[in-house]
Amino acid sequence: MLSQQNMNIGRRGAGRDPVQAARHQHDQNVFHRLLALHDDIQRDLEILPDGIRSRTRSHNPEVVTLLHDHVPAMKQRLHENFGLRFWDPAFAELFAQHDKVQMEVSLLPDGVMIEERSDDPNVVTLIQAHGQVINLFVAHGEKQAQQESPLPAEYRRVL
């Protein structure tokens, strides 16, 4: 269950705490720069029985640096339930289910590899849908990021 504090953090861009606000702004800036450079990103997504494995790579050193910042930061945010994009159903649900997601991040010389898994079949469906959404971000950049991310019909919402 989302705490009221974390829901407010996500909705107000990190609330009033200056450290959280600065962290949120940094994460947002990195995300938007990655969206701007989406044509320089290659992403492979493998659907696993209990989640996904993705490799996100680039030949652009700036993109690699941004990925090395962004992906561990998102893993940390998920671990802490320091939410974002609460207006987006898929992201709100992912943070609501954060305690059921196991994520491993490996930094590669040209990008990152991520494994996201869950023992909960409903959360597996959510993880796999989220992986597809990230593929859409890579394919379409900012245009896609302005859209809500669809939830699969078979996913049982918790929010």
PDB file of N, CA and C in Angstrom, residues 62-109:
ATOM      1  N   GLU A  62      27.362   9.687 -24.111  1.00  0.00           N
ATOM      2  CA  GLU A  62      26.460  10.454 -23.239  1.00  0.00           C
ATOM      3  C   GLU A  62      25.276   9.588 -22.809  1.00  0.00           C
ATOM      4  N   VAL A  63      24.719   8.829 -23.739  1.00  0.00           N
ATOM      5  CA  VAL A  63      23.586   7.968 -23.426  1.00  0.00           C
ATOM      6  C   VAL A  63      23.994   6.893 -22.427  1.00  0.00           C
ATOM      7  N   VAL A  64      25.172   6.308 -22.614  1.00  0.00           N
ATOM      8  CA  VAL A  64      25.645   5.280 -21.679  1.00  0.00           C
ATOM      9  C   VAL A  64      25.758   5.869 -20.272  1.00  0.00           C
ATOM     10  N   THR A  65      26.324   7.055 -20.158  1.00  0.00           N
ATOM     11  CA  THR A  65      26.444   7.723 -18.858  1.00  0.00           C
ATOM     12  C   THR A  65      25.062   7.968 -18.257  1.00  0.00           C
ATOM     13  N   LEU A  66      24.124   8.419 -19.076  1.00  0.00           N
ATOM     14  CA  LEU A  66      22.760   8.662 -18.598  1.00  0.00           C
ATOM     15  C   LEU A  66      22.094   7.361 -18.145  1.00  0.00           C
ATOM     16  N   LEU A  67      22.264   6.286 -18.910  1.00  0.00           N
ATOM     17  CA  LEU A  67      21.699   4.987 -18.512  1.00  0.00           C
ATOM     18  C   LEU A  67      22.300   4.495 -17.203  1.00  0.00           C
ATOM     19  N   HIS A  68      23.607   4.705 -17.033  1.00  0.00           N
ATOM     20  CA  HIS A  68      24.285   4.275 -15.802  1.00  0.00           C
ATOM     21  C   HIS A  68      23.791   5.075 -14.600  1.00  0.00           C
ATOM     22  N   ASP A  69      23.275   6.265 -14.829  1.00  0.00           N
ATOM     23  CA  ASP A  69      22.679   7.078 -13.774  1.00  0.00           C
ATOM     24  C   ASP A  69      21.214   6.667 -13.570  1.00  0.00           C
ATOM     25  N   HIS A  70      20.461   6.643 -14.670  1.00  0.00           N
ATOM     26  CA  HIS A  70      19.013   6.470 -14.617  1.00  0.00           C
ATOM     27  C   HIS A  70      18.574   5.112 -14.055  1.00  0.00           C
ATOM     28  N   VAL A  71      19.118   4.054 -14.558  1.00  0.00           N
ATOM     29  CA  VAL A  71      18.616   2.723 -14.186  1.00  0.00           C
ATOM     30  C   VAL A  71      18.858   2.413 -12.703  1.00  0.00           C
ATOM     31  N   PRO A  72      20.071   2.597 -12.168  1.00  0.00           N
ATOM     32  CA  PRO A  72      20.220   2.372 -10.713  1.00  0.00           C
ATOM     33  C   PRO A  72      19.346   3.314  -9.883  1.00  0.00           C
ATOM     34  N   ALA A  73      19.151   4.543 -10.354  1.00  0.00           N
ATOM     35  CA  ALA A  73      18.287   5.480  -9.622  1.00  0.00           C
ATOM     36  C   ALA A  73      16.849   4.980  -9.588  1.00  0.00           C
ATOM     37  N   MET A  74      16.380   4.420 -10.701  1.00  0.00           N
ATOM     38  CA  MET A  74      15.012   3.897 -10.729  1.00  0.00           C
ATOM     39  C   MET A  74      14.887   2.652  -9.845  1.00  0.00           C
ATOM     40  N   LYS A  75      15.913   1.828  -9.827  1.00  0.00           N
ATOM     41  CA  LYS A  75      15.894   0.670  -8.932  1.00  0.00           C
ATOM     42  C   LYS A  75      15.803   1.146  -7.482  1.00  0.00           C
ATOM     43  N   GLN A  76      16.582   2.153  -7.133  1.00  0.00           N
ATOM     44  CA  GLN A  76      16.565   2.687  -5.772  1.00  0.00           C
ATOM     45  C   GLN A  76      15.205   3.297  -5.447  1.00  0.00           C
ATOM     46  N   ARG A  77      14.642   4.042  -6.404  1.00  0.00           N
ATOM     47  CA  ARG A  77      13.324   4.640  -6.174  1.00  0.00           C
ATOM     48  C   ARG A  77      12.273   3.552  -5.931  1.00  0.00           C
ATOM     49  N   LEU A  78      12.322   2.484  -6.723  1.00  0.00           N
ATOM     50  CA  LEU A  78      11.366   1.396  -6.537  1.00  0.00           C
ATOM     51  C   LEU A  78      11.555   0.764  -5.160  1.00  0.00           C
ATOM     52  N   HIS A  79      12.795   0.502  -4.800  1.00  0.00           N
ATOM     53  CA  HIS A  79      13.100  -0.099  -3.487  1.00  0.00           C
ATOM     54  C   HIS A  79      12.570   0.775  -2.348  1.00  0.00           C
ATOM     55  N   GLU A  80      12.726   2.078  -2.479  1.00  0.00           N
ATOM     56  CA  GLU A  80      12.300   3.024  -1.439  1.00  0.00           C
ATOM     57  C   GLU A  80      10.830   3.413  -1.553  1.00  0.00           C
ATOM     58  N   ASN A  81      10.173   2.981  -2.626  1.00  0.00           N
ATOM     59  CA  ASN A  81       8.815   3.429  -2.938  1.00  0.00           C
ATOM     60  C   ASN A  81       8.754   4.952  -3.055  1.00  0.00           C
ATOM     61  N   PHE A  82       9.763   5.515  -3.692  1.00  0.00           N
ATOM     62  CA  PHE A  82       9.838   6.952  -3.971  1.00  0.00           C
ATOM     63  C   PHE A  82       9.277   7.134  -5.383  1.00  0.00           C
ATOM     64  N   GLY A  83       7.954   7.128  -5.462  1.00  0.00           N
ATOM     65  CA  GLY A  83       7.230   7.022  -6.724  1.00  0.00           C
ATOM     66  C   GLY A  83       7.385   8.193  -7.671  1.00  0.00           C
ATOM     67  N   LEU A  84       6.899   7.940  -8.880  1.00  0.00           N
ATOM     68  CA  LEU A  84       6.858   8.933  -9.939  1.00  0.00           C
ATOM     69  C   LEU A  84       5.759   8.561 -10.912  1.00  0.00           C
ATOM     70  N   ARG A  85       5.363   9.491 -11.751  1.00  0.00           N
ATOM     71  CA  ARG A  85       4.334   9.271 -12.777  1.00  0.00           C
ATOM     72  C   ARG A  85       3.057   8.662 -12.181  1.00  0.00           C
ATOM     73  N   PHE A  86       2.590   9.209 -11.050  1.00  0.00           N
ATOM     74  CA  PHE A  86       1.386   8.658 -10.431  1.00  0.00           C
ATOM     75  C   PHE A  86       0.153   8.862 -11.281  1.00  0.00           C
ATOM     76  N   TRP A  87       0.220   9.733 -12.262  1.00  0.00           N
ATOM     77  CA  TRP A  87      -0.898   9.929 -13.198  1.00  0.00           C
ATOM     78  C   TRP A  87      -0.970   8.789 -14.216  1.00  0.00           C
ATOM     79  N   ASP A  88       0.077   7.987 -14.283  1.00  0.00           N
ATOM     80  CA  ASP A  88       0.176   6.900 -15.251  1.00  0.00           C
ATOM     81  C   ASP A  88      -0.160   5.583 -14.550  1.00  0.00           C
ATOM     82  N   PRO A  89      -1.244   4.904 -14.944  1.00  0.00           N
ATOM     83  CA  PRO A  89      -1.686   3.705 -14.219  1.00  0.00           C
ATOM     84  C   PRO A  89      -0.611   2.626 -14.067  1.00  0.00           C
ATOM     85  N   ALA A  90       0.159   2.364 -15.106  1.00  0.00           N
ATOM     86  CA  ALA A  90       1.158   1.293 -15.020  1.00  0.00           C
ATOM     87  C   ALA A  90       2.243   1.629 -14.002  1.00  0.00           C
ATOM     88  N   PHE A  91       2.682   2.879 -13.962  1.00  0.00           N
ATOM     89  CA  PHE A  91       3.720   3.263 -13.008  1.00  0.00           C
ATOM     90  C   PHE A  91       3.161   3.303 -11.592  1.00  0.00           C
ATOM     91  N   ALA A  92       1.953   3.825 -11.428  1.00  0.00           N
ATOM     92  CA  ALA A  92       1.336   3.847 -10.096  1.00  0.00           C
ATOM     93  C   ALA A  92       1.185   2.427  -9.551  1.00  0.00           C
ATOM     94  N   GLU A  93       0.744   1.515 -10.400  1.00  0.00           N
ATOM     95  CA  GLU A  93       0.588   0.118  -9.976  1.00  0.00           C
ATOM     96  C   GLU A  93       1.938  -0.512  -9.640  1.00  0.00           C
ATOM     97  N   LEU A  94       2.967  -0.226 -10.462  1.00  0.00           N
ATOM     98  CA  LEU A  94       4.291  -0.800 -10.203  1.00  0.00           C
ATOM     99  C   LEU A  94       4.816  -0.359  -8.840  1.00  0.00           C
ATOM    100  N   PHE A  95       4.678   0.918  -8.523  1.00  0.00           N
ATOM    101  CA  PHE A  95       5.131   1.382  -7.212  1.00  0.00           C
ATOM    102  C   PHE A  95       4.252   0.827  -6.096  1.00  0.00           C
ATOM    103  N   ALA A  96       2.959   0.642  -6.346  1.00  0.00           N
ATOM    104  CA  ALA A  96       2.085   0.058  -5.334  1.00  0.00           C
ATOM    105  C   ALA A  96       2.471  -1.390  -5.035  1.00  0.00           C
ATOM    106  N   GLN A  97       3.095  -2.053  -6.000  1.00  0.00           N
ATOM    107  CA  GLN A  97       3.484  -3.460  -5.853  1.00  0.00           C
ATOM    108  C   GLN A  97       5.003  -3.610  -5.669  1.00  0.00           C
ATOM    109  N   HIS A  98       5.681  -2.541  -5.358  1.00  0.00           N
ATOM    110  CA  HIS A  98       7.156  -2.520  -5.318  1.00  0.00           C
ATOM    111  C   HIS A  98       7.759  -3.617  -4.447  1.00  0.00           C
ATOM    112  N   ASP A  99       7.084  -3.985  -3.380  1.00  0.00           N
ATOM    113  CA  ASP A  99       7.633  -4.987  -2.466  1.00  0.00           C
ATOM    114  C   ASP A  99       7.585  -6.399  -3.046  1.00  0.00           C
ATOM    115  N   LYS A 100       6.949  -6.572  -4.190  1.00  0.00           N
ATOM    116  CA  LYS A 100       6.856  -7.886  -4.828  1.00  0.00           C
ATOM    117  C   LYS A 100       7.752  -7.990  -6.060  1.00  0.00           C
ATOM    118  N   VAL A 101       8.572  -6.966  -6.283  1.00  0.00           N
ATOM    119  CA  VAL A 101       9.451  -6.930  -7.465  1.00  0.00           C
ATOM    120  C   VAL A 101      10.895  -7.105  -7.014  1.00  0.00           C
ATOM    121  N   GLN A 102      11.588  -8.053  -7.630  1.00  0.00           N
ATOM    122  CA  GLN A 102      13.033  -8.195  -7.427  1.00  0.00           C
ATOM    123  C   GLN A 102      13.700  -7.680  -8.708  1.00  0.00           C
ATOM    124  N   MET A 103      14.655  -6.789  -8.536  1.00  0.00           N
ATOM    125  CA  MET A 103      15.324  -6.197  -9.687  1.00  0.00           C
ATOM    126  C   MET A 103      16.829  -6.294  -9.520  1.00  0.00           C
ATOM    127  N   GLU A 104      17.478  -6.771 -10.560  1.00  0.00           N
ATOM    128  CA  GLU A 104      18.940  -6.803 -10.618  1.00  0.00           C
ATOM    129  C   GLU A 104      19.381  -5.938 -11.783  1.00  0.00           C
ATOM    130  N   VAL A 105      20.366  -5.090 -11.532  1.00  0.00           N
ATOM    131  CA  VAL A 105      20.895  -4.189 -12.555  1.00  0.00           C
ATOM    132  C   VAL A 105      22.375  -4.478 -12.732  1.00  0.00           C
ATOM    133  N   SER A 106      22.781  -4.653 -13.977  1.00  0.00           N
ATOM    134  CA  SER A 106      24.198  -4.821 -14.320  1.00  0.00           C
ATOM    135  C   SER A 106      24.586  -3.711 -15.281  1.00  0.00           C
ATOM    136  N   LEU A 107      25.615  -2.957 -14.908  1.00  0.00           N
ATOM    137  CA  LEU A 107      26.121  -1.927 -15.802  1.00  0.00           C
ATOM    138  C   LEU A 107      27.041  -2.584 -16.822  1.00  0.00           C
ATOM    139  N   LEU A 108      26.802  -2.297 -18.085  1.00  0.00           N
ATOM    140  CA  LEU A 108      27.598  -2.818 -19.187  1.00  0.00           C
ATOM    141  C   LEU A 108      28.434  -1.684 -19.765  1.00  0.00           C
ATOM    142  N   PRO A 109      29.522  -1.985 -20.457  1.00  0.00           N
ATOM    143  CA  PRO A 109      30.325  -0.908 -21.051  1.00  0.00           C
ATOM    144  C   PRO A 109      29.520  -0.002 -21.993  1.00  0.00           C
TER     145      PRO A 109
END
